[in-house]
Amino acid sequence: MKLLKITLTFIIVIMSFGLFASDTPKLTITQKEALIDSISAKLTDIYVFPKHAEKMVQKLRKNLKKSYKKIDDPRKLAQQLTEDMRSIYNDLHLEIIPMSPESKGQKPDDIDMEKLRIEKMKSQNYGFREAKLLQGNVGYIKLDSFEDVRFAGKTAEAAMGFLINTDALIIDLRENGGGNANMIQYLSSYLFDESQHLNSFYVKEKDEYA
C-alpha cells in the first residue's frame, strides 16, 4: 500500500433540533405547534431527501393533532419526534435534542470544549481499537470512529504503517458511528495509486455541490 494524497468530499446529513426542558416541564399546545412548525420548515428547506422530508412533515403534523397532545414532557416528546421521523427514513443523524432553559443563547467556552473533545478522543485511542496481522498476511483494523487528522493523524499513521506490507486489509467499521471526513480521506490515500473522487457534499438550500 502506498501513501498518496487524494481529494475526498463526502455527503453528510446531520440535523438536530433543540427542545428546551426543565425540572418540571409542561409543554403547552402552542409550544408544540411552534416546535412542529420549526422542525417542518427545517426539514423542507434543508433535508437532503425531499420525499422523505415531506412524509416526515405529514406524520409530525398528523401526530400533533393526536398522540402529541398527551405528551407534556419535553424529553419524552423529543424522543417520540425522533422515533417518528426515523420511522419514515432511518437516518441516525436526525435527532431532536432536549436542552435546559439555561443553555438558551449561551455559547460554551470554545477552548474548554476543544480540550474535552481532544481528551475524549485520546482516551479512546482516536477510534483505533485494534490493529493486528491475521493469517495469510491479512491486516485487520478495528476502527470505531473517524477522528480529526489534526489529532489522530499519528495514530492512524502508526496503524497503517504497521500493516503496510500486508497483501490485504480489513477495516472493521461495524461499530463505527461516523466522524470527521478528513480521516476518511487520509485512510483512503493509502488504498489508491491515483487520485480518486469518492463522493461529494450536496447543499440542498443552494442546490449545489460544495
CSV table of C-alpha atoms in Angstrom, one decimal:
chain,number,residue,atom,x,y,z
A,1,MET,CA,0.0,0.0,0.0
A,2,LYS,CA,1.3,3.5,-0.9
A,3,LEU,CA,0.7,6.8,0.8
A,4,LEU,CA,-0.9,9.1,-1.7
A,5,LYS,CA,-2.9,12.2,-1.2
A,6,ILE,CA,-6.3,12.1,-2.7
A,7,THR,CA,-9.2,14.6,-2.9
A,8,LEU,CA,-12.3,13.5,-1.0
A,9,THR,CA,-15.6,15.1,-0.2
A,10,PHE,CA,-18.5,13.4,1.2
A,11,ILE,CA,-22.2,13.6,1.7
A,12,ILE,CA,-23.2,14.1,5.3
A,13,VAL,CA,-26.7,14.6,6.6
A,14,ILE,CA,-26.7,16.0,10.2
A,15,MET,CA,-29.8,17.7,11.7
A,16,SER,CA,-30.5,18.3,15.3
A,17,PHE,CA,-33.2,20.5,16.8
A,18,GLY,CA,-33.2,21.9,20.3
A,19,LEU,CA,-36.2,21.2,22.6
A,20,PHE,CA,-35.9,23.0,25.9
A,21,ALA,CA,-36.6,21.1,29.1
A,22,SER,CA,-36.7,21.9,32.8
A,23,ASP,CA,-37.1,20.1,36.0
A,24,THR,CA,-40.8,20.5,35.9
A,25,PRO,CA,-41.6,20.5,32.2
A,26,LYS,CA,-45.1,21.3,30.9
A,27,LEU,CA,-45.4,22.0,27.2
A,28,THR,CA,-48.4,23.9,26.0
A,29,ILE,CA,-50.2,23.1,22.7
A,30,THR,CA,-49.0,26.4,21.4
A,31,GLN,CA,-45.4,25.5,22.1
A,32,LYS,CA,-45.8,22.1,20.5
A,33,GLU,CA,-47.4,23.7,17.4
A,34,ALA,CA,-44.4,26.2,17.2
A,35,LEU,CA,-42.0,23.3,17.5
A,36,ILE,CA,-43.6,21.3,14.8
A,37,ASP,CA,-43.7,24.3,12.5
A,38,SER,CA,-40.0,24.9,13.1
A,39,ILE,CA,-39.0,21.3,12.5
A,40,SER,CA,-41.2,21.1,9.4
A,41,ALA,CA,-39.6,24.2,7.9
A,42,LYS,CA,-36.1,22.9,8.5
A,43,LEU,CA,-36.9,19.5,7.0
A,44,THR,CA,-38.5,21.2,4.0
A,45,ASP,CA,-35.7,23.7,3.5
A,46,ILE,CA,-32.5,21.7,4.1
A,47,TYR,CA,-33.1,17.9,4.4
A,48,VAL,CA,-31.3,16.3,1.5
A,49,PHE,CA,-34.1,13.8,0.7
A,50,PRO,CA,-37.2,15.8,-0.2
A,51,LYS,CA,-39.6,12.9,-0.5
A,52,HIS,CA,-38.7,11.6,2.9
A,53,ALA,CA,-38.9,15.1,4.4
A,54,GLU,CA,-42.4,15.6,3.0
A,55,LYS,CA,-43.5,12.3,4.6
A,56,MET,CA,-41.9,13.2,7.9
A,57,VAL,CA,-43.7,16.6,8.0
A,58,GLN,CA,-47.0,14.9,7.2
A,59,LYS,CA,-46.5,12.5,10.0
A,60,LEU,CA,-45.5,15.1,12.6
A,61,ARG,CA,-48.4,17.3,11.8
A,62,LYS,CA,-50.8,14.4,11.9
A,63,ASN,CA,-49.5,13.3,15.3
A,64,LEU,CA,-49.7,16.8,16.6
A,65,LYS,CA,-53.4,16.5,16.5
A,66,LYS,CA,-53.4,13.1,18.1
A,67,SER,CA,-50.6,11.5,20.2
A,68,TYR,CA,-48.5,14.6,20.8
A,69,LYS,CA,-51.4,16.2,22.7
A,70,LYS,CA,-50.8,13.8,25.5
A,71,ILE,CA,-47.1,14.4,25.9
A,72,ASP,CA,-46.2,17.4,28.1
A,73,ASP,CA,-42.6,16.3,29.0
A,74,PRO,CA,-40.1,17.8,26.5
A,75,ARG,CA,-37.7,14.8,26.9
A,76,LYS,CA,-40.5,12.3,26.0
A,77,LEU,CA,-41.7,14.5,23.2
A,78,ALA,CA,-38.1,14.8,21.8
A,79,GLN,CA,-37.8,11.0,21.9
A,80,GLN,CA,-41.1,10.5,20.2
A,81,LEU,CA,-40.5,13.1,17.5
A,82,THR,CA,-37.1,11.4,16.7
A,83,GLU,CA,-38.7,8.0,16.5
A,84,ASP,CA,-41.4,9.2,14.3
A,85,MET,CA,-39.0,10.9,11.8
A,86,ARG,CA,-36.8,7.8,11.7
A,87,SER,CA,-39.8,5.6,11.1
A,88,ILE,CA,-40.1,7.3,7.7
A,89,TYR,CA,-36.3,7.1,7.0
A,90,ASN,CA,-33.9,5.5,9.5
A,91,ASP,CA,-31.4,8.4,9.5
A,92,LEU,CA,-29.5,8.2,12.7
A,93,HIS,CA,-28.1,11.7,12.2
A,94,LEU,CA,-31.6,13.0,12.5
A,95,GLU,CA,-32.5,13.8,16.2
A,96,ILE,CA,-34.4,16.1,18.4
A,97,ILE,CA,-32.2,17.0,21.4
A,98,PRO,CA,-33.7,18.3,24.7
A,99,MET,CA,-31.7,21.2,26.3
A,100,SER,CA,-32.0,23.0,29.6
A,101,PRO,CA,-33.5,26.6,29.5
A,102,GLU,CA,-30.2,27.9,30.9
A,103,SER,CA,-28.4,26.8,27.8
A,104,LYS,CA,-30.5,29.0,25.5
A,105,GLY,CA,-28.4,31.8,24.0
A,106,GLN,CA,-25.3,30.7,25.7
A,107,LYS,CA,-22.1,29.7,23.9
A,108,PRO,CA,-19.8,27.2,25.6
A,109,ASP,CA,-16.2,28.1,26.0
A,110,ASP,CA,-14.6,27.0,22.7
A,111,ILE,CA,-11.2,26.4,24.2
A,112,ASP,CA,-12.6,24.2,27.1
A,113,MET,CA,-14.8,22.3,24.7
A,114,GLU,CA,-11.9,21.6,22.4
A,115,LYS,CA,-9.8,20.3,25.3
A,116,LEU,CA,-12.6,18.0,26.4
A,117,ARG,CA,-13.0,16.7,22.8
A,118,ILE,CA,-9.3,16.0,22.5
A,119,GLU,CA,-9.1,14.3,25.8
A,120,LYS,CA,-12.0,12.1,24.9
A,121,MET,CA,-10.6,11.2,21.5
A,122,LYS,CA,-7.2,10.4,23.2
A,123,SER,CA,-8.8,8.2,25.9
A,124,GLN,CA,-10.4,6.1,23.1
A,125,ASN,CA,-7.1,5.9,21.1
A,126,TYR,CA,-8.8,8.1,18.4
A,127,GLY,CA,-11.1,5.3,17.4
A,128,PHE,CA,-8.4,2.8,16.6
A,129,ARG,CA,-9.3,-0.1,18.9
A,130,GLU,CA,-7.2,-2.8,17.3
A,131,ALA,CA,-4.6,-3.4,14.6
A,132,LYS,CA,-3.2,-6.9,14.0
A,133,LEU,CA,-1.8,-9.3,11.4
A,134,LEU,CA,-4.1,-12.2,10.5
A,135,GLN,CA,-3.2,-15.5,8.8
A,136,GLY,CA,-2.4,-15.2,5.2
A,137,ASN,CA,-0.7,-11.8,5.6
A,138,VAL,CA,-4.1,-10.1,6.0
A,139,GLY,CA,-4.2,-6.9,8.0
A,140,TYR,CA,-7.0,-6.1,10.4
A,141,ILE,CA,-8.0,-2.7,11.9
A,142,LYS,CA,-11.0,-2.2,14.2
A,143,LEU,CA,-11.9,1.5,13.8
A,144,ASP,CA,-14.8,2.8,15.9
A,145,SER,CA,-14.8,6.4,14.8
A,146,PHE,CA,-13.3,8.8,12.3
A,147,GLU,CA,-11.5,11.5,14.3
A,148,ASP,CA,-9.8,14.7,13.1
A,149,VAL,CA,-6.5,14.0,11.4
A,150,ARG,CA,-5.0,17.0,13.2
A,151,PHE,CA,-5.1,15.0,16.4
A,152,ALA,CA,-5.5,11.4,15.2
A,153,GLY,CA,-3.0,11.5,12.3
A,154,LYS,CA,-0.1,10.0,14.1
A,155,THR,CA,-2.2,7.1,15.5
A,156,ALA,CA,-3.6,6.5,12.0
A,157,GLU,CA,-0.1,6.5,10.5
A,158,ALA,CA,1.1,4.1,13.1
A,159,ALA,CA,-1.8,1.7,12.5
A,160,MET,CA,-1.5,1.8,8.7
A,161,GLY,CA,2.3,1.7,8.9
A,162,PHE,CA,2.2,-1.4,11.0
A,163,LEU,CA,0.2,-3.2,8.2
A,164,ILE,CA,1.9,-1.6,5.3
A,165,ASN,CA,3.3,-4.9,3.9
A,166,THR,CA,0.1,-6.9,4.1
A,167,ASP,CA,-1.5,-8.4,0.9
A,168,ALA,CA,-5.0,-7.4,2.0
A,169,LEU,CA,-6.6,-5.1,4.6
A,170,ILE,CA,-9.8,-5.4,6.6
A,171,ILE,CA,-11.1,-2.2,8.2
A,172,ASP,CA,-13.8,-3.2,10.6
A,173,LEU,CA,-16.4,-0.4,10.8
A,174,ARG,CA,-19.3,-2.4,12.3
A,175,GLU,CA,-19.2,-0.2,15.4
A,176,ASN,CA,-18.2,3.0,13.8
A,177,GLY,CA,-20.5,5.9,14.4
A,178,GLY,CA,-19.0,8.2,11.8
A,179,GLY,CA,-17.0,11.3,12.4
A,180,ASN,CA,-14.6,13.6,10.5
A,181,ALA,CA,-14.3,13.3,6.7
A,182,ASN,CA,-10.6,14.2,6.7
A,183,MET,CA,-9.8,10.9,8.4
A,184,ILE,CA,-11.7,9.1,5.7
A,185,GLN,CA,-9.6,11.0,3.1
A,186,TYR,CA,-6.4,10.2,4.9
A,187,LEU,CA,-7.0,6.5,5.3
A,188,SER,CA,-8.2,6.3,1.7
A,189,SER,CA,-5.0,7.8,0.5
A,190,TYR,CA,-3.2,4.5,1.4
A,191,LEU,CA,-5.5,2.5,-0.8
A,192,PHE,CA,-5.3,4.1,-4.3
A,193,ASP,CA,-2.4,4.6,-6.7
A,194,GLU,CA,-4.1,7.6,-8.3
A,195,SER,CA,-6.4,10.4,-7.1
A,196,GLN,CA,-10.0,9.2,-6.8
A,197,HIS,CA,-13.2,11.2,-6.4
A,198,LEU,CA,-15.2,9.1,-3.9
A,199,ASN,CA,-18.2,11.3,-3.1
A,200,SER,CA,-19.3,14.9,-2.7
A,201,PHE,CA,-21.1,17.3,-0.3
A,202,TYR,CA,-24.6,18.4,-1.5
A,203,VAL,CA,-26.1,21.6,0.0
A,204,LYS,CA,-29.9,21.4,-0.6
A,205,GLU,CA,-30.5,25.0,0.3
A,206,LYS,CA,-28.3,26.2,-2.5
A,207,ASP,CA,-28.9,23.2,-4.8
A,208,GLU,CA,-25.2,22.8,-5.4
A,209,TYR,CA,-22.2,20.6,-4.6
A,210,ALA,CA,-19.7,22.2,-2.2
